[in-house]
mmCIF file of N, CA and C in Angstrom:
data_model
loop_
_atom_site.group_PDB
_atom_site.id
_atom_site.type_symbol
_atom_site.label_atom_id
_atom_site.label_comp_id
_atom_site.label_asym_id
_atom_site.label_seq_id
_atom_site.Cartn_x
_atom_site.Cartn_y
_atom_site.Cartn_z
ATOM 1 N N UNK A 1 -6.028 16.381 -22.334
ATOM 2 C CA UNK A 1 -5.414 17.645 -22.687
ATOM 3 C C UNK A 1 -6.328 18.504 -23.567
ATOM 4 N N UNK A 2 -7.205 18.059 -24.492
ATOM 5 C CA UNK A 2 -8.212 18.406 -25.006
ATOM 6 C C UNK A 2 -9.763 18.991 -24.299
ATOM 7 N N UNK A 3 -9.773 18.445 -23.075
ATOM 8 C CA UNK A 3 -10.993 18.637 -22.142
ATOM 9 C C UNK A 3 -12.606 18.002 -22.497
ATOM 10 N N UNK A 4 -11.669 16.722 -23.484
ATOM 11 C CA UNK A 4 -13.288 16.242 -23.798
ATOM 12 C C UNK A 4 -13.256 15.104 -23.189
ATOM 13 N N UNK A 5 -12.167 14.713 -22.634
ATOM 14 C CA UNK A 5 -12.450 13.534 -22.028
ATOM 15 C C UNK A 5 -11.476 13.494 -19.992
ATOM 16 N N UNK A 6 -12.645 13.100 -19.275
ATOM 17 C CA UNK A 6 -11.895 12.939 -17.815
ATOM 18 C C UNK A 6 -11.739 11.430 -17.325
ATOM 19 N N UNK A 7 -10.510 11.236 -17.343
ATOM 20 C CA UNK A 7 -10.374 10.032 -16.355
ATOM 21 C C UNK A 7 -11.198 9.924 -14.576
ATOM 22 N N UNK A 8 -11.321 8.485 -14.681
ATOM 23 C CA UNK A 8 -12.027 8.623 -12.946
ATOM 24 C C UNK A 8 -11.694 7.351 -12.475
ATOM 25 N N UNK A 9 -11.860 6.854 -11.331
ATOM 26 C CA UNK A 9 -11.777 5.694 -11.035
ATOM 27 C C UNK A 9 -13.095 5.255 -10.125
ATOM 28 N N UNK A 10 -13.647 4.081 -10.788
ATOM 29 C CA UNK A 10 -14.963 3.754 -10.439
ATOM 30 C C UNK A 10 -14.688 2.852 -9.398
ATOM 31 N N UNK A 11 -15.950 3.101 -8.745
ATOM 32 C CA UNK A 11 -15.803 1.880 -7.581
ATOM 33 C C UNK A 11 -15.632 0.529 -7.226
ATOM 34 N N UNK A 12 -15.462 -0.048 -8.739
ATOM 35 C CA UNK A 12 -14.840 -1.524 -8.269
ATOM 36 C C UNK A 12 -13.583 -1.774 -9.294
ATOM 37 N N UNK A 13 -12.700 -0.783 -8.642
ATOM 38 C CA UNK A 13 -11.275 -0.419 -9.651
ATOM 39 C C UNK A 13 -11.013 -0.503 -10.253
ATOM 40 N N UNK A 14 -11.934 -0.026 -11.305
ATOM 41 C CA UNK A 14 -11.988 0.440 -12.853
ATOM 42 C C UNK A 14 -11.574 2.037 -13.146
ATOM 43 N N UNK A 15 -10.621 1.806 -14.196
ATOM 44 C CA UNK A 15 -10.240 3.119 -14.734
ATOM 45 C C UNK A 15 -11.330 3.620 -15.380
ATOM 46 N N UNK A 16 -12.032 4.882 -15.648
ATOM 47 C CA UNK A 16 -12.854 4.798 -17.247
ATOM 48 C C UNK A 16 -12.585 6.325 -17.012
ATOM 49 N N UNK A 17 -13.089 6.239 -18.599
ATOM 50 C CA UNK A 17 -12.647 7.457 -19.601
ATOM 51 C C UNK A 17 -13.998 7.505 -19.942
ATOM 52 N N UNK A 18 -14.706 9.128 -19.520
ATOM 53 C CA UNK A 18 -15.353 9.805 -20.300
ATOM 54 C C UNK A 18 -15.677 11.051 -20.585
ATOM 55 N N UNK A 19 -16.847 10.795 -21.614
ATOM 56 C CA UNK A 19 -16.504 11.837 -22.833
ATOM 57 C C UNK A 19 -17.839 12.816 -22.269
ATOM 58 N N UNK A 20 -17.073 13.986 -21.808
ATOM 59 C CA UNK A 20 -17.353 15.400 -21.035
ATOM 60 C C UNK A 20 -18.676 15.894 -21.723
ATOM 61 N N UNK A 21 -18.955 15.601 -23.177
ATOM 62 C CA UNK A 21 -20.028 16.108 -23.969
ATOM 63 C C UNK A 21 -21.250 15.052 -23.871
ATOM 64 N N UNK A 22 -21.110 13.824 -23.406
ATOM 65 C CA UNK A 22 -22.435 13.336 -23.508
ATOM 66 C C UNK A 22 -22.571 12.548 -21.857
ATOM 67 N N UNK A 23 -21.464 12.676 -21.333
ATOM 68 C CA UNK A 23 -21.511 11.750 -19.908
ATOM 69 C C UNK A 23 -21.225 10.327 -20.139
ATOM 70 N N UNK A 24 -20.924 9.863 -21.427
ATOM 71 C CA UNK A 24 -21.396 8.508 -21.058
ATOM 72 C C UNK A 24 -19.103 7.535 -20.907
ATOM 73 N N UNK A 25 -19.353 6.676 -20.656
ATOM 74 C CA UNK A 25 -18.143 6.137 -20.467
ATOM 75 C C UNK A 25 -17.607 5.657 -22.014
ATOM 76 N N UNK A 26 -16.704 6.215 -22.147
ATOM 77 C CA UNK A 26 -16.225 6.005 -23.602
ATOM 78 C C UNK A 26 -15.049 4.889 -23.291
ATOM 79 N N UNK A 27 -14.293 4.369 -22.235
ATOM 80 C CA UNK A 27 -13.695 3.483 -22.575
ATOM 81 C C UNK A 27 -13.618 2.907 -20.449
ATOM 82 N N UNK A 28 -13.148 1.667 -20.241
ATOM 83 C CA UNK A 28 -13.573 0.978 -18.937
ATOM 84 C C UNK A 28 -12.009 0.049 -18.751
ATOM 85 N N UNK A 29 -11.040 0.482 -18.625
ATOM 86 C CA UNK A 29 -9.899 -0.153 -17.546
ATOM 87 C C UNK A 29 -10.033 -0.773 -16.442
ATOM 88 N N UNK A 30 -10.593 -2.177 -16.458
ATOM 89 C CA UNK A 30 -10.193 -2.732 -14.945
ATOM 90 C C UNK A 30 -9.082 -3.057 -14.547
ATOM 91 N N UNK A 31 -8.670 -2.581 -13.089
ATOM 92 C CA UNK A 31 -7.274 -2.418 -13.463
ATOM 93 C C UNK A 31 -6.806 -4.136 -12.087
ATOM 94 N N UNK A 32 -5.726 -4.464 -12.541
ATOM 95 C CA UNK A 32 -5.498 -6.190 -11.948
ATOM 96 C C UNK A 32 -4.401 -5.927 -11.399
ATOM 97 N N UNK A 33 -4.374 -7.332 -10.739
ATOM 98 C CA UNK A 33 -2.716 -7.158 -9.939
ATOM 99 C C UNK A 33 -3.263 -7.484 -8.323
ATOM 100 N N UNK A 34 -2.269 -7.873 -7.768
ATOM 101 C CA UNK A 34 -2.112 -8.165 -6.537
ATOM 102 C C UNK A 34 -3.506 -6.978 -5.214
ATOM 103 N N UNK A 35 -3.575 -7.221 -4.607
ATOM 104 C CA UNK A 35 -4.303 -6.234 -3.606
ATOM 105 C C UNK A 35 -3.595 -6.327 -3.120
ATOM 106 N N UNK A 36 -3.745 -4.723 -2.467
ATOM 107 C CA UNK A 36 -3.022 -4.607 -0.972
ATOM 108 C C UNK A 36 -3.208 -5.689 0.077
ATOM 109 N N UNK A 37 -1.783 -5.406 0.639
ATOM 110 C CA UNK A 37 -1.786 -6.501 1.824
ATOM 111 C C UNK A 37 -2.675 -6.085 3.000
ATOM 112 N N UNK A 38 -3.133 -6.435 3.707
ATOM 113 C CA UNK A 38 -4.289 -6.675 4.859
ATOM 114 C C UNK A 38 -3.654 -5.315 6.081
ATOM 115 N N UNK A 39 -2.678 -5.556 5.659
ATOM 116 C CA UNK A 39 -1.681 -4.489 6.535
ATOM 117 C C UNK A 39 -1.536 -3.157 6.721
ATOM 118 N N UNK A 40 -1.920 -2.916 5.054
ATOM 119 C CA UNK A 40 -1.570 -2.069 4.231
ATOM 120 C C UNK A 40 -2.244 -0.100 5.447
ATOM 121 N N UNK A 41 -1.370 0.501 4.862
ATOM 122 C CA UNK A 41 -2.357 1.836 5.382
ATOM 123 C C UNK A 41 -3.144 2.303 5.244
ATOM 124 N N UNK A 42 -4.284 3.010 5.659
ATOM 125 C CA UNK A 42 -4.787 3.886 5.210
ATOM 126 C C UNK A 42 -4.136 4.585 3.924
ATOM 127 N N UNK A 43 -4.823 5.238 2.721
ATOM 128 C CA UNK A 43 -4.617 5.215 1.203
ATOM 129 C C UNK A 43 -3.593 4.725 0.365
ATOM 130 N N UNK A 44 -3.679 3.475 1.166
ATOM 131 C CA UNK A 44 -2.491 2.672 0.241
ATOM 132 C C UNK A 44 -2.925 1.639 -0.419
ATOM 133 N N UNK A 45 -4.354 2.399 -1.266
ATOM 134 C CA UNK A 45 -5.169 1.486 -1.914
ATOM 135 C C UNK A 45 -4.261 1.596 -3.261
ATOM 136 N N UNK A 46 -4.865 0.765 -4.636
ATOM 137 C CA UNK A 46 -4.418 0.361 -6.356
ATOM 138 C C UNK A 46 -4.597 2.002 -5.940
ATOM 139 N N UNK A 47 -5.015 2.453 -6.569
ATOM 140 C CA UNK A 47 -5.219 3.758 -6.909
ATOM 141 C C UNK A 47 -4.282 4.512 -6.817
ATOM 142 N N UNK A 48 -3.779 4.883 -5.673
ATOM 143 C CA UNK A 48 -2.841 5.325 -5.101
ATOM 144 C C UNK A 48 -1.535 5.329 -5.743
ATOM 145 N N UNK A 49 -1.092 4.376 -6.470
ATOM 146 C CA UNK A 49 -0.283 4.042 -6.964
ATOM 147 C C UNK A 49 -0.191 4.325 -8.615
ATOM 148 N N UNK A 50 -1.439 5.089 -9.306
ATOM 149 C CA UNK A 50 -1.764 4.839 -10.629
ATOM 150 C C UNK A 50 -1.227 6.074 -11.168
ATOM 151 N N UNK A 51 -0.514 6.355 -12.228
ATOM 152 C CA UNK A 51 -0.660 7.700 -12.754
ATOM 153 C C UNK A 51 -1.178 7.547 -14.394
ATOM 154 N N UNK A 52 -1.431 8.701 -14.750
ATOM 155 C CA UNK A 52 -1.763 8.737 -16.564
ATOM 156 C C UNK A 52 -1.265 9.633 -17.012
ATOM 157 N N UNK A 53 -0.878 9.459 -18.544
ATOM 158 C CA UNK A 53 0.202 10.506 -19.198
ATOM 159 C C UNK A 53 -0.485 11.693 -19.437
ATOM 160 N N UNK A 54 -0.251 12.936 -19.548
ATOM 161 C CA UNK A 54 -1.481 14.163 -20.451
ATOM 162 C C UNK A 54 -2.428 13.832 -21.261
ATOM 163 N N UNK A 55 -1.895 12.945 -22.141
ATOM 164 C CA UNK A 55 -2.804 12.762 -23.076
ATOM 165 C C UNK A 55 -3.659 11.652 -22.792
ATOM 166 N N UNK A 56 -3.650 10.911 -21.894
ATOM 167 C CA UNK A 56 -4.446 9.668 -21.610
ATOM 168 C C UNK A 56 -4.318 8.434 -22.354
ATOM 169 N N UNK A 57 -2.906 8.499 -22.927
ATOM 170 C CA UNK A 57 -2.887 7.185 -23.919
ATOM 171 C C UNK A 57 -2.309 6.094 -23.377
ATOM 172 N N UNK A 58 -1.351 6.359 -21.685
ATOM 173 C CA UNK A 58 -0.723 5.714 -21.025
ATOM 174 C C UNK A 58 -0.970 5.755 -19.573
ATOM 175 N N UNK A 59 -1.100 4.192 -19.017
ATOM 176 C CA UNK A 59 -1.357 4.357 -17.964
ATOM 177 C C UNK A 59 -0.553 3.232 -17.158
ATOM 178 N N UNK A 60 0.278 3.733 -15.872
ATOM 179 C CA UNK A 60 1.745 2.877 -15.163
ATOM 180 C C UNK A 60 0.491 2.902 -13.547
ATOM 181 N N UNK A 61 0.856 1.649 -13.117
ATOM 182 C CA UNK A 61 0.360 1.439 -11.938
ATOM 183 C C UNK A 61 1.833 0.145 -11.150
ATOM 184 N N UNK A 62 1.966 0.898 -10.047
ATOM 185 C CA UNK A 62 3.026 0.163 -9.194
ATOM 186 C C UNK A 62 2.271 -0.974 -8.385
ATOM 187 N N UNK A 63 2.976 -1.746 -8.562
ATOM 188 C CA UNK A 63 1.619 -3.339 -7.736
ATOM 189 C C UNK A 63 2.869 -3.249 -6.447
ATOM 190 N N UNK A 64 1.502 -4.157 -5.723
ATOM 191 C CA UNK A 64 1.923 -4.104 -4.488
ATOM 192 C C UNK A 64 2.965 -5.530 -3.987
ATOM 193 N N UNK A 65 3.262 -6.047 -5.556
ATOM 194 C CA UNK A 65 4.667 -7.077 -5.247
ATOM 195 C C UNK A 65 5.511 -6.581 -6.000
ATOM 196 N N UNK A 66 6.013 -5.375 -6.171
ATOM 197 C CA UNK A 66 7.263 -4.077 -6.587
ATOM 198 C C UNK A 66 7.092 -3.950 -8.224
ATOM 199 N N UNK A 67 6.224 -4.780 -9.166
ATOM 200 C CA UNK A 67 6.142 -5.101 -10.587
ATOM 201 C C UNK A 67 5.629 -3.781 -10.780
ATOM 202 N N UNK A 68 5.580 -3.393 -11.970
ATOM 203 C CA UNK A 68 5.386 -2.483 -12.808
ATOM 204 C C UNK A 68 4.100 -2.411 -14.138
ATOM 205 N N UNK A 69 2.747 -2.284 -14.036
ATOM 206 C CA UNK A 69 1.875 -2.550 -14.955
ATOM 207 C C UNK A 69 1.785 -1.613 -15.516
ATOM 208 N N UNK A 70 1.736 -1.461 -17.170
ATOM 209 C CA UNK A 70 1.551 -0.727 -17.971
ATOM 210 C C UNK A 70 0.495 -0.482 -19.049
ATOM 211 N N UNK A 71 -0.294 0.127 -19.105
ATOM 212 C CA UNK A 71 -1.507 0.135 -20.153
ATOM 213 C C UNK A 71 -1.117 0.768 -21.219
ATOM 214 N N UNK A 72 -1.460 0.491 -22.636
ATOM 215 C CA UNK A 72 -1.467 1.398 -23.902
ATOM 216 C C UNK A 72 -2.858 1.571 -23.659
ATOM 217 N N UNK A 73 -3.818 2.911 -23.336
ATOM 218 C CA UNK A 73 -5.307 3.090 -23.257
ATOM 219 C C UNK A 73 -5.735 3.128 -24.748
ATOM 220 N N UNK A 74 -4.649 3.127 -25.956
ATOM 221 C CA UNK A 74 -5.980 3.441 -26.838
ATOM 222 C C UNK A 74 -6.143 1.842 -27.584
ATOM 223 N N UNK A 75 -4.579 1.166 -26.908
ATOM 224 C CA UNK A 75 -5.083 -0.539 -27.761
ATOM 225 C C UNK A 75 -5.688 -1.374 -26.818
ATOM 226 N N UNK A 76 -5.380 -1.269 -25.919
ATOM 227 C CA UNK A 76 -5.217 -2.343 -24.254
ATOM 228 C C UNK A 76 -4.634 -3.005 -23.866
ATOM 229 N N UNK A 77 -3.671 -3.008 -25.013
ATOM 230 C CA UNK A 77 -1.972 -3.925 -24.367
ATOM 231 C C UNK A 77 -1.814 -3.393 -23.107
ATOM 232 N N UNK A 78 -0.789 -4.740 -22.172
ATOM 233 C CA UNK A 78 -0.149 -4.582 -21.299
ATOM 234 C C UNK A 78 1.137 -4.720 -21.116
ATOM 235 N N UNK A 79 1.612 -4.342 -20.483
ATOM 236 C CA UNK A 79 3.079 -5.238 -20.208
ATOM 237 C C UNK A 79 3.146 -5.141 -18.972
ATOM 238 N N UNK A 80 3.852 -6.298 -18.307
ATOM 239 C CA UNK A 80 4.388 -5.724 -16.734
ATOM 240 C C UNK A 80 5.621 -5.775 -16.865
ATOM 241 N N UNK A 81 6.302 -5.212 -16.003
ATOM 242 C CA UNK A 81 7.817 -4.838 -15.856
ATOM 243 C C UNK A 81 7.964 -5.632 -14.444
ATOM 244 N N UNK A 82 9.523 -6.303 -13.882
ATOM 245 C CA UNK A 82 9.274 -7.001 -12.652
ATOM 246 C C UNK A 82 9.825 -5.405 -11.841
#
């Protein structure tokens, strides 16, 4: 919300956070949980499923066995929800 920092998702499904003024990765979320099933569709990759709050302090990802993963981004707690 500030514009100093952009979320992205790196290519081996990692969240990271960085900081717009120097490029470099200020923080690295790998994100866990089940993979899609073999079945699965076209963009019905983790990703797909991820959102983050405005401020980037929270991050909910729906797994692909109906559970509920939750990040605090600025401690790294988790919780899952079933």
């Amino acid at each position: 919300s500030d514009g100093t920092t952009l979320a992205a998702l790196a290519e081996d499904d990692a969240v990271v956070f960085i900081n717009l003024a120097t490029g470099d990765i200020a923080q690295r979320i790998p994100l866990d949980g089940p993979r899609p099933p073999p079945y699965a569709m076209p963009g019905m990759d983790r990703a797909s499923h991820l959102r983050l709050s405005a401020d980037l302090r929270t991050m909910v990802q729906r797994q692909f066995d109906g559970s509920v993963q939750i990040w605090n981004t600025e401690t790294g707690t988790t919780n899952r929800l079933p």
